[in-house]
PDB file of C-alpha atoms in Angstrom:
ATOM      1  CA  UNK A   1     -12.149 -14.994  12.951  1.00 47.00           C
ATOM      2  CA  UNK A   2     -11.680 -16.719   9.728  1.00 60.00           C
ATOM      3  CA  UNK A   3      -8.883 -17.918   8.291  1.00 92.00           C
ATOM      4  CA  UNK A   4      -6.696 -14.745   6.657  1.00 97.00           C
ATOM      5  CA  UNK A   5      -6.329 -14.402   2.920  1.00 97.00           C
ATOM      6  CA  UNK A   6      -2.829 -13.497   2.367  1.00 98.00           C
ATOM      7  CA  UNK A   7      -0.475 -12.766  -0.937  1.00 98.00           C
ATOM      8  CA  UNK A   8       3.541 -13.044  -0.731  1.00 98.00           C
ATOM      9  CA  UNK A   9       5.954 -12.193  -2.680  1.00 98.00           C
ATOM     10  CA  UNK A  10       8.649 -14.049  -4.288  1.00 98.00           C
ATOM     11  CA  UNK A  11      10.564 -10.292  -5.090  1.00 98.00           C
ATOM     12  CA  UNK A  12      10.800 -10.414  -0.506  1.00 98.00           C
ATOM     13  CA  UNK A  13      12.313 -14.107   0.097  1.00 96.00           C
ATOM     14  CA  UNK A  14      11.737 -15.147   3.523  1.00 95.00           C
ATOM     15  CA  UNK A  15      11.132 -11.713   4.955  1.00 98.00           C
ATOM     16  CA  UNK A  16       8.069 -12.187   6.785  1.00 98.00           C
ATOM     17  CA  UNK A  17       5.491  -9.989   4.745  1.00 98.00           C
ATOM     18  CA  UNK A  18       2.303 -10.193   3.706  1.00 98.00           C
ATOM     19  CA  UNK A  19      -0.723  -8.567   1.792  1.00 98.00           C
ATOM     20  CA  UNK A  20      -4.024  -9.156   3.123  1.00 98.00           C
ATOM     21  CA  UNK A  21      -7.436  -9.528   1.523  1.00 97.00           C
ATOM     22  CA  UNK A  22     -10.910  -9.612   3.183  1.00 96.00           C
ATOM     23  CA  UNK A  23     -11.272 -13.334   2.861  1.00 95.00           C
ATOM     24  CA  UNK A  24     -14.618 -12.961   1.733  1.00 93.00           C
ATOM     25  CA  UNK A  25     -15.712 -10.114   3.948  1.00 91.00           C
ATOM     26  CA  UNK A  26     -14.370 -11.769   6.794  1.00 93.00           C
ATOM     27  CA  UNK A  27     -12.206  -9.220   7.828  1.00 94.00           C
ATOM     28  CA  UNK A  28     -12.073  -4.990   7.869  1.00 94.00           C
ATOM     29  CA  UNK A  29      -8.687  -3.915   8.648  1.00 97.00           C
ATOM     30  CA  UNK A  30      -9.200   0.140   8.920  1.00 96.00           C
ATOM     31  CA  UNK A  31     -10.295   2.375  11.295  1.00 95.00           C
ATOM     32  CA  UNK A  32     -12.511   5.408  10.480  1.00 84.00           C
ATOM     33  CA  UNK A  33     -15.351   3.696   9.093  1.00 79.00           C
ATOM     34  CA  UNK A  34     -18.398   0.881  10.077  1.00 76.00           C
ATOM     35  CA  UNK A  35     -17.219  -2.299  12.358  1.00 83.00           C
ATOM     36  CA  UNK A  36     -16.296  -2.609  15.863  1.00 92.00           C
ATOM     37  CA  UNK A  37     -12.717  -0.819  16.827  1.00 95.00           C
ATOM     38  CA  UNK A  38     -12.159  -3.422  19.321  1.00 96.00           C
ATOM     39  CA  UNK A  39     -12.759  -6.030  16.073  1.00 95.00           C
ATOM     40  CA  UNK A  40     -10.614  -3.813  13.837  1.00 96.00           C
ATOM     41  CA  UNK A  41      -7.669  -3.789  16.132  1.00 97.00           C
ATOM     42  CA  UNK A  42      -7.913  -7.699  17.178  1.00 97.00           C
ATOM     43  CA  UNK A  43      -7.972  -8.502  13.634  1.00 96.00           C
ATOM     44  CA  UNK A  44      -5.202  -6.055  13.018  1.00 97.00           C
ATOM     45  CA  UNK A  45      -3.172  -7.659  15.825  1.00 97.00           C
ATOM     46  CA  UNK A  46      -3.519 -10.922  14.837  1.00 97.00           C
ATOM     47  CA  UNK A  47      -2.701 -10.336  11.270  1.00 97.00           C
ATOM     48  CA  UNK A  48       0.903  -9.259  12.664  1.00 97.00           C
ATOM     49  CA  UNK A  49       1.384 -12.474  14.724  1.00 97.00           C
ATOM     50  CA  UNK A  50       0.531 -14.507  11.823  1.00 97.00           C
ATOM     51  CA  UNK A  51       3.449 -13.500  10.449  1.00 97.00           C
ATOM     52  CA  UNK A  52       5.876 -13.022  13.773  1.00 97.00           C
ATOM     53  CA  UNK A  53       4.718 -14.614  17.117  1.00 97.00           C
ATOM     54  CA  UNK A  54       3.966 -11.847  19.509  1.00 96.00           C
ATOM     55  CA  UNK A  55       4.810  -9.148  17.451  1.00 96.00           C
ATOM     56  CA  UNK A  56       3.668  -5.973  17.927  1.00 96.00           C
ATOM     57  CA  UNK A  57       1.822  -3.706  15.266  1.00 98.00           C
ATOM     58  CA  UNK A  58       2.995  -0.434  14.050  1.00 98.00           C
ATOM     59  CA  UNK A  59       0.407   1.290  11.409  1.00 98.00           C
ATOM     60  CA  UNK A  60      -0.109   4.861  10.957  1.00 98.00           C
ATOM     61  CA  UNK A  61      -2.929   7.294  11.106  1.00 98.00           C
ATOM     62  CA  UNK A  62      -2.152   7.981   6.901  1.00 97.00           C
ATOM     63  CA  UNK A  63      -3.426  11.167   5.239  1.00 96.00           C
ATOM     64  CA  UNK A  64      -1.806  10.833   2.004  1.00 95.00           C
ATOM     65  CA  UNK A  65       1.254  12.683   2.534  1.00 97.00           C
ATOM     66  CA  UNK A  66       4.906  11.932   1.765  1.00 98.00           C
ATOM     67  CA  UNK A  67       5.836  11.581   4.752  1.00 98.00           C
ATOM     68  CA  UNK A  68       7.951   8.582   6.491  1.00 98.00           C
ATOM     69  CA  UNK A  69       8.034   7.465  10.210  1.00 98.00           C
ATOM     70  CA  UNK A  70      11.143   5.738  11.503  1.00 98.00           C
ATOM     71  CA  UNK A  71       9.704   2.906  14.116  1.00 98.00           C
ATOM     72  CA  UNK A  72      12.154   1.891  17.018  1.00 97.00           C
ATOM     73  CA  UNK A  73       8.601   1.139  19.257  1.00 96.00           C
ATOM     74  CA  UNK A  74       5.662   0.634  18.387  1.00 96.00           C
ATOM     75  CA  UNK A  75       2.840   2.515  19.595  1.00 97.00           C
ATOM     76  CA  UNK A  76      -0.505   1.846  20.969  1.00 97.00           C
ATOM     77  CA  UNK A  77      -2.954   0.839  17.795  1.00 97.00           C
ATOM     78  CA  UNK A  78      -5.986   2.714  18.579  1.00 97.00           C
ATOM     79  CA  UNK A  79      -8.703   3.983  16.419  1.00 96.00           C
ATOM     80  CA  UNK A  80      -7.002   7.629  17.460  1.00 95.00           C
ATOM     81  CA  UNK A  81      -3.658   9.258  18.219  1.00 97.00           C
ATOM     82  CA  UNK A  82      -1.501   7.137  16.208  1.00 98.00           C
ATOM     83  CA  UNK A  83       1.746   9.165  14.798  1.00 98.00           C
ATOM     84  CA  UNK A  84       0.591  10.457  11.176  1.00 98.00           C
ATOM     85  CA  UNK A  85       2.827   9.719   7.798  1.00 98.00           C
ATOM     86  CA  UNK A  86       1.888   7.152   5.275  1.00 98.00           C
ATOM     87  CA  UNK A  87       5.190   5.307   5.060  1.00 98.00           C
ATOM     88  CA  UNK A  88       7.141   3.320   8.365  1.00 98.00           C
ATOM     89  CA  UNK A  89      10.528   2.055   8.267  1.00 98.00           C
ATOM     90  CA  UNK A  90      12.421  -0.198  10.563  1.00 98.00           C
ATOM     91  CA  UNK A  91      15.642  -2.411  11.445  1.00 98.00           C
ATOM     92  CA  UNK A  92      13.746  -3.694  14.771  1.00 98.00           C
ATOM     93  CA  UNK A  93      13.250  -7.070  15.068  1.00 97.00           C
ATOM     94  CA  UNK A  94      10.044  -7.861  16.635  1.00 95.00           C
ATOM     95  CA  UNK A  95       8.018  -4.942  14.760  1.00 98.00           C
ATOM     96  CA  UNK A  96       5.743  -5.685  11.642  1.00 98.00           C
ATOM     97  CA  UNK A  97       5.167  -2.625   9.616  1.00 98.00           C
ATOM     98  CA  UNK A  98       1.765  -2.171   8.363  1.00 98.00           C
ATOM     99  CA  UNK A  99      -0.162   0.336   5.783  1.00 98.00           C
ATOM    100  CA  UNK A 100      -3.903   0.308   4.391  1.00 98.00           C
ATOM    101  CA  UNK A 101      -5.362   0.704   1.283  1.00 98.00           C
ATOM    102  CA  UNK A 102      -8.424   0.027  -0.919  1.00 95.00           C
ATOM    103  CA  UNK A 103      -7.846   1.395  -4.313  1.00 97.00           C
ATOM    104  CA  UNK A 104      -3.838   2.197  -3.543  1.00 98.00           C
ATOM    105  CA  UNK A 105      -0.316   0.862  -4.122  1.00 98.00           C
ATOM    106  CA  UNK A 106       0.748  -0.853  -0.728  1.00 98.00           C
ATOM    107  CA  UNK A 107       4.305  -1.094  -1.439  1.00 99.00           C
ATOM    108  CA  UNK A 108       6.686  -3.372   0.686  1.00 99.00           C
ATOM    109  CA  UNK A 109      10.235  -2.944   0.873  1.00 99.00           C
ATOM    110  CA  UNK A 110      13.189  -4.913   2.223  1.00 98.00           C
ATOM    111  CA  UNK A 111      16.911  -5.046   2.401  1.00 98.00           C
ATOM    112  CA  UNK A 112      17.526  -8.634   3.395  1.00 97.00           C
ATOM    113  CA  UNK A 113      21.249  -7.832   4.391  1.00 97.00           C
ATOM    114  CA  UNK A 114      21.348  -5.142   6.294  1.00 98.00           C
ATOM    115  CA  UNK A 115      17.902  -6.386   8.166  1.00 98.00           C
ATOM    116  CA  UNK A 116      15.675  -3.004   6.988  1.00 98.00           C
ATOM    117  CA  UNK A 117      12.253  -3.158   6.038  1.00 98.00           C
ATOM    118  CA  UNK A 118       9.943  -0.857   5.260  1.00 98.00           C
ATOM    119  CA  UNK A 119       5.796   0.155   4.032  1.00 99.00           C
ATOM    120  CA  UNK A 120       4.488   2.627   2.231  1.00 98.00           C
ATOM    121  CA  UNK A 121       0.839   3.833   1.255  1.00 98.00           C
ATOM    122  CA  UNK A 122       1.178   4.816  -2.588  1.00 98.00           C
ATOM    123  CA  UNK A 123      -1.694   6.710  -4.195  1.00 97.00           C
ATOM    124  CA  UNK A 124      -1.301   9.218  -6.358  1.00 97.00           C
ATOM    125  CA  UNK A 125      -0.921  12.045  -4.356  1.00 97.00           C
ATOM    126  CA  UNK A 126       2.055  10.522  -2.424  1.00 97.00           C
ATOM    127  CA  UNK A 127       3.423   8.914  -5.541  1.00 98.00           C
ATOM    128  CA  UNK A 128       3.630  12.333  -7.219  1.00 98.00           C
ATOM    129  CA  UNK A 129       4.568  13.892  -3.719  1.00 97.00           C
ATOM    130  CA  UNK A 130       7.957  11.476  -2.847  1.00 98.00           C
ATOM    131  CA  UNK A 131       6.760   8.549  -0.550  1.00 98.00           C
ATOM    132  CA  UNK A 132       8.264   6.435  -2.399  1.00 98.00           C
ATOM    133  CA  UNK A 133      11.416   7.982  -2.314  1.00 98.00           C
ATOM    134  CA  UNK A 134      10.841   9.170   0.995  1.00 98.00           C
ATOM    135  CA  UNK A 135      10.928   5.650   1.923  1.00 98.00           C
ATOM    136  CA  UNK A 136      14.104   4.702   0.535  1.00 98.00           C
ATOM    137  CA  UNK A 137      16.208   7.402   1.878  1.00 98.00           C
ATOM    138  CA  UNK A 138      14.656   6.301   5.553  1.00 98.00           C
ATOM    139  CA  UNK A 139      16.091   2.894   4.922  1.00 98.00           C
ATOM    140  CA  UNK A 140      19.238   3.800   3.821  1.00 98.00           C
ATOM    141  CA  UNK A 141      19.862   5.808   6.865  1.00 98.00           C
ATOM    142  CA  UNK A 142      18.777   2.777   9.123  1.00 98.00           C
ATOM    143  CA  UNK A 143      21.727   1.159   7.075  1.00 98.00           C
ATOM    144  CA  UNK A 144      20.415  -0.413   4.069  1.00 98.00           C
ATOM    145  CA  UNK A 145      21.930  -0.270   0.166  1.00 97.00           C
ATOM    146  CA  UNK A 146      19.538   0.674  -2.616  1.00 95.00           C
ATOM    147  CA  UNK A 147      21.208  -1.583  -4.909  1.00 95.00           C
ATOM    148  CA  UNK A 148      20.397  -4.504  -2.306  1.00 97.00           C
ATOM    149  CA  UNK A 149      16.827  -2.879  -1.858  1.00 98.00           C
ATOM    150  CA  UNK A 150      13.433  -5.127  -3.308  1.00 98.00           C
ATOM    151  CA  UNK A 151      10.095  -3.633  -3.398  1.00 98.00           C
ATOM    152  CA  UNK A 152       6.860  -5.449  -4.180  1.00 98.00           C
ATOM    153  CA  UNK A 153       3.365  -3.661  -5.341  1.00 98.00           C
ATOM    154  CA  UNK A 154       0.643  -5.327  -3.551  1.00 98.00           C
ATOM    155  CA  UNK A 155      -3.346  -5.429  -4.920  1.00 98.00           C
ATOM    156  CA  UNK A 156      -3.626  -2.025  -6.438  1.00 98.00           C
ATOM    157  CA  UNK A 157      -6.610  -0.292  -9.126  1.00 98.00           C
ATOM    158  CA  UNK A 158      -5.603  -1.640 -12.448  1.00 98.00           C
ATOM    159  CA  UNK A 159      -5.253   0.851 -15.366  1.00 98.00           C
ATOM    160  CA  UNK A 160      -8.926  -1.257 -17.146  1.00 96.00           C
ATOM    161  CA  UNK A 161     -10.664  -0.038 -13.878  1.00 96.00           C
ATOM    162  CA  UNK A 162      -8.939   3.621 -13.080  1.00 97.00           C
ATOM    163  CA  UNK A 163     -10.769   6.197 -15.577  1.00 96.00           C
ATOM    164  CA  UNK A 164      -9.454   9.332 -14.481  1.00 97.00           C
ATOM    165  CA  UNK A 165     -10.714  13.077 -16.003  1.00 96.00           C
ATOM    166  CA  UNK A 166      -8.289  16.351 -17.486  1.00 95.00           C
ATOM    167  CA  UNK A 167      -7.769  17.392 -14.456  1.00 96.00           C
ATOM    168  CA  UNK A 168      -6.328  14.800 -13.010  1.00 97.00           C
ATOM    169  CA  UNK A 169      -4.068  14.449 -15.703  1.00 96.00           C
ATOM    170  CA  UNK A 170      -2.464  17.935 -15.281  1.00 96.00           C
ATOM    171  CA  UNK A 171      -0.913  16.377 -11.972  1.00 97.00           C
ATOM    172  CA  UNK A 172       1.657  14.414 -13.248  1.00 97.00           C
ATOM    173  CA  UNK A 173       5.182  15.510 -15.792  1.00 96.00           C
ATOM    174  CA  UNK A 174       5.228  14.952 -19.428  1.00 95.00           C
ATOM    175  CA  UNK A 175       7.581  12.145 -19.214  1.00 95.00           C
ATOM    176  CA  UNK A 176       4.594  10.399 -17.155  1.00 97.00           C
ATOM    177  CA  UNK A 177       2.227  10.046 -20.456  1.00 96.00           C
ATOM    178  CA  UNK A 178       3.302   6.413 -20.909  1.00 97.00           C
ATOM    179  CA  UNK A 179       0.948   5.104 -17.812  1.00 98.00           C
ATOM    180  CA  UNK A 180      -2.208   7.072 -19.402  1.00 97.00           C
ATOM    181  CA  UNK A 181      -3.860   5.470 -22.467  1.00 96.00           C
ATOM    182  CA  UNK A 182      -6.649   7.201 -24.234  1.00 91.00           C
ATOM    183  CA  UNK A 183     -10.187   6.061 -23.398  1.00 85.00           C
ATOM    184  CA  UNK A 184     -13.528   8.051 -23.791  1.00 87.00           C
ATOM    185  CA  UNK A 185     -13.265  11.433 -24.752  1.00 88.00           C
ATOM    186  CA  UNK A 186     -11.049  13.927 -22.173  1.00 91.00           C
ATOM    187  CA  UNK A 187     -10.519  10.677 -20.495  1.00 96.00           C
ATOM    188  CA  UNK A 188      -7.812   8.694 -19.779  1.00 97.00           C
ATOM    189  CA  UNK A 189      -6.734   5.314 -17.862  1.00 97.00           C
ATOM    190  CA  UNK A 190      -4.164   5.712 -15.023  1.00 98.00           C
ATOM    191  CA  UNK A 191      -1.843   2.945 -14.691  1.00 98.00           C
ATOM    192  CA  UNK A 192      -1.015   3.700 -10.965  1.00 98.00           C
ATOM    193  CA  UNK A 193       1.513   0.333 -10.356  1.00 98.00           C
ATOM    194  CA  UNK A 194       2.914   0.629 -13.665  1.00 98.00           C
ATOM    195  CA  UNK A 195       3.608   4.419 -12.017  1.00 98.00           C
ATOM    196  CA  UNK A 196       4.801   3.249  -8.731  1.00 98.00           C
ATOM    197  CA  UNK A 197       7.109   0.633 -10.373  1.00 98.00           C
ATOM    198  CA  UNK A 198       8.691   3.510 -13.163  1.00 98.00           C
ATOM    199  CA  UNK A 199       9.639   5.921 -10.133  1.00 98.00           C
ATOM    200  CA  UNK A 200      11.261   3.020  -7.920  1.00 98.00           C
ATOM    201  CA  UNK A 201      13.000   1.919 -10.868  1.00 97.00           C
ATOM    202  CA  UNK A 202      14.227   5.131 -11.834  1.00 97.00           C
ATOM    203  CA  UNK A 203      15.107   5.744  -7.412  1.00 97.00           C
ATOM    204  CA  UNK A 204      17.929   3.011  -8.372  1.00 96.00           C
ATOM    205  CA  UNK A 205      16.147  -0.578  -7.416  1.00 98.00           C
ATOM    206  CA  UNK A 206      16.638  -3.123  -9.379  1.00 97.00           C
ATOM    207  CA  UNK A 207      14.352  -5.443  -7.843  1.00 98.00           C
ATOM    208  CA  UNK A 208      10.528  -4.696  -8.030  1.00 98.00           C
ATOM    209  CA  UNK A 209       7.361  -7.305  -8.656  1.00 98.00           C
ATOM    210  CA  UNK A 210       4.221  -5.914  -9.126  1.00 98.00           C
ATOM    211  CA  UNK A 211       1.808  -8.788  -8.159  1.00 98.00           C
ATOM    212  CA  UNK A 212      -0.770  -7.783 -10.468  1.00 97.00           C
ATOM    213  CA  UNK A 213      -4.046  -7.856  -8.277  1.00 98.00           C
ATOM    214  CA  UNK A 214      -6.493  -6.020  -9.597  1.00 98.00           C
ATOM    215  CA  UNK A 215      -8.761  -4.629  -6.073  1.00 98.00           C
ATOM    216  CA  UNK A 216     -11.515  -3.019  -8.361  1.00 97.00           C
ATOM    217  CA  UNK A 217     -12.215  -6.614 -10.056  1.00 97.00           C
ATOM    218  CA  UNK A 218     -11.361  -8.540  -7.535  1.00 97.00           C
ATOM    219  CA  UNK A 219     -14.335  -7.986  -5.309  1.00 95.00           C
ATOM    220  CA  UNK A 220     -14.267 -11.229  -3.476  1.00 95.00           C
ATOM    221  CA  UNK A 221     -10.482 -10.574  -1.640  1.00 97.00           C
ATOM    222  CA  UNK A 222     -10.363  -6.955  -2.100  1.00 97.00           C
ATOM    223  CA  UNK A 223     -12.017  -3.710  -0.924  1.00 96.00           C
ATOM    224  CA  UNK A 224     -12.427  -1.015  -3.640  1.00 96.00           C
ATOM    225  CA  UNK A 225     -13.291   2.681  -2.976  1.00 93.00           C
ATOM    226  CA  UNK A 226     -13.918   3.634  -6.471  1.00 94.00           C
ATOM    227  CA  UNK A 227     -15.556   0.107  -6.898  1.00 94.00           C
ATOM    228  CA  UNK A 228     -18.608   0.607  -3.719  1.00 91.00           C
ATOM    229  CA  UNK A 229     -18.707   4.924  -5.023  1.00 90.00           C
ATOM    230  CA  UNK A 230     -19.655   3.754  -7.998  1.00 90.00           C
ATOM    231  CA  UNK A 231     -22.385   0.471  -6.865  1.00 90.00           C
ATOM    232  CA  UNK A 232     -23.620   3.169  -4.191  1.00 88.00           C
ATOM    233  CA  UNK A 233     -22.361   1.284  -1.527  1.00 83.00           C
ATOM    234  CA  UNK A 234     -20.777   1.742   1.668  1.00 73.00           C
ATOM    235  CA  UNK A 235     -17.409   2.611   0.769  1.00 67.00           C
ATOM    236  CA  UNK A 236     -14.905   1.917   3.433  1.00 82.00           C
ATOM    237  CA  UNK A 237     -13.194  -1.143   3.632  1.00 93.00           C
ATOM    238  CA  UNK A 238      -9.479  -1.737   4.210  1.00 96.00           C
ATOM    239  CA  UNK A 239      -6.906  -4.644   3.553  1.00 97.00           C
ATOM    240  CA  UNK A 240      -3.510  -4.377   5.056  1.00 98.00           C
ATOM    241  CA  UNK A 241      -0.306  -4.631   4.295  1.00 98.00           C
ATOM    242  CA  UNK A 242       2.847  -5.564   6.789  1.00 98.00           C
ATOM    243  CA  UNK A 243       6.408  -6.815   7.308  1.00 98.00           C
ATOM    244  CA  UNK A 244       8.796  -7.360   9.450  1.00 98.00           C
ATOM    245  CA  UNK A 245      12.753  -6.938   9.897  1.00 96.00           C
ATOM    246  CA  UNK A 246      14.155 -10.258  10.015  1.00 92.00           C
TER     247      UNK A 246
END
């Protein structure tokens, strides 16, 4: 195992958190695709205890829904049978939350306080859908304030990389037109953090840091769906994402 690539940030304090890259290919952190599940879950495993000595690991089978999981225990991380949602919560010490993406928003959240942290797996789909704000009502009933609330946008498709069709377009409100700008004819580019950001600023937080990390370009820490579709190559790859309550 080499030596994780990981990205903090400043927006979670001393929350332990972080979002990891492939450190050169040296590491696949999603099940479903190529690579060894017994691999996958080692590196998974030891990604958490990076960041909390013998923590364990609680990630979600995610299906791009809006749905949010409460964690009190974690569960067993296996290739199959995990509890599915694409957003975890928790005030449990000893837990660290994790999503994947490639392409995504991994958003990390965390009332310092009150102890509550929480991850959720932003595309579009659960953007539009309420993760997001699925997310934040889970933490406030595990006793957190949304005024007291931070969130931070991990490596995410930049709006120069994320051409997106008509279609596409018709998914999202009128008052949404500010994260499309015109490009090629009946096509657009999506701003999908600048979206994630507008919707948990307008949910009531007052702190969120979008760190700006574009996965498309940034082939040499990041995987990129739309990136390997459109080289032809294998496309599945996954960084994680994960924190822990305090």
């Amino acid at each position: 195992m080499g030596a994780f690539d990981i990205t903090r940030a400043d927006a979670l304090g001393r929350i332990p958190h972080g979002f990891f890259g492939h450190a050169n290919g040296a590491h696949q952190f999603g099940y479903g695709g190529d690579g060894d599940s017994t691999l996958i879950a080692r590196d998974r495993l030891e990604g958490a205890q990076a960041l909390v000595e013998g923590a364990a690991l609680a990630a979600p089978h995610q299906v791009h829904s809006p749905d949010v999981i409460t964690v009190d225990q974690a569960w067993a991380d296996d290739p199959t049978g995990r509890p599915e949602g694409d957003a975890v919560v928790t005030s449990t010490p000893g837990i660290v939350l994790g999503i994947v993406t490639a392409d995504c928003a991994p958003v990390l959240f965390a009332d310092q306080q009150a102890g509550v942290v929480g991850a959720a797996h932003a595309g579009w789909r659960g953007a539009v859908g309420g993760v997001l704000e699925n997310t934040l009502t889970a933490m406030v009933a595990l006793g957190a304030s949304r005024q007291n609330i931070a969130a931070a946008i991990g490596p995410t498709i930049a709006q120069a990389s994320y051409e997106v069709d008509a279609p596409f377009k018709t998914n999202f409100k009128h008052e949404d037109e500010r994260h499309f700008s015109a490009g090629r004819d009946e096509h657009w580019q999506f701003d999908l953090p600048g979206f994630v950001a507008a919707r948990l600023a307008k949910s009531g937080l007052k702190t969120v840091q979008l760190l700006d990390l574009d996965t498309f370009s940034l082939s040499e820490r990041y995987y990129s769906y739309r990136r390997a579709s459109q080289r032809g190559e294998a496309n599945y790859g996954r960084q994680i994402s994960m924190i822990a309550a305090p």
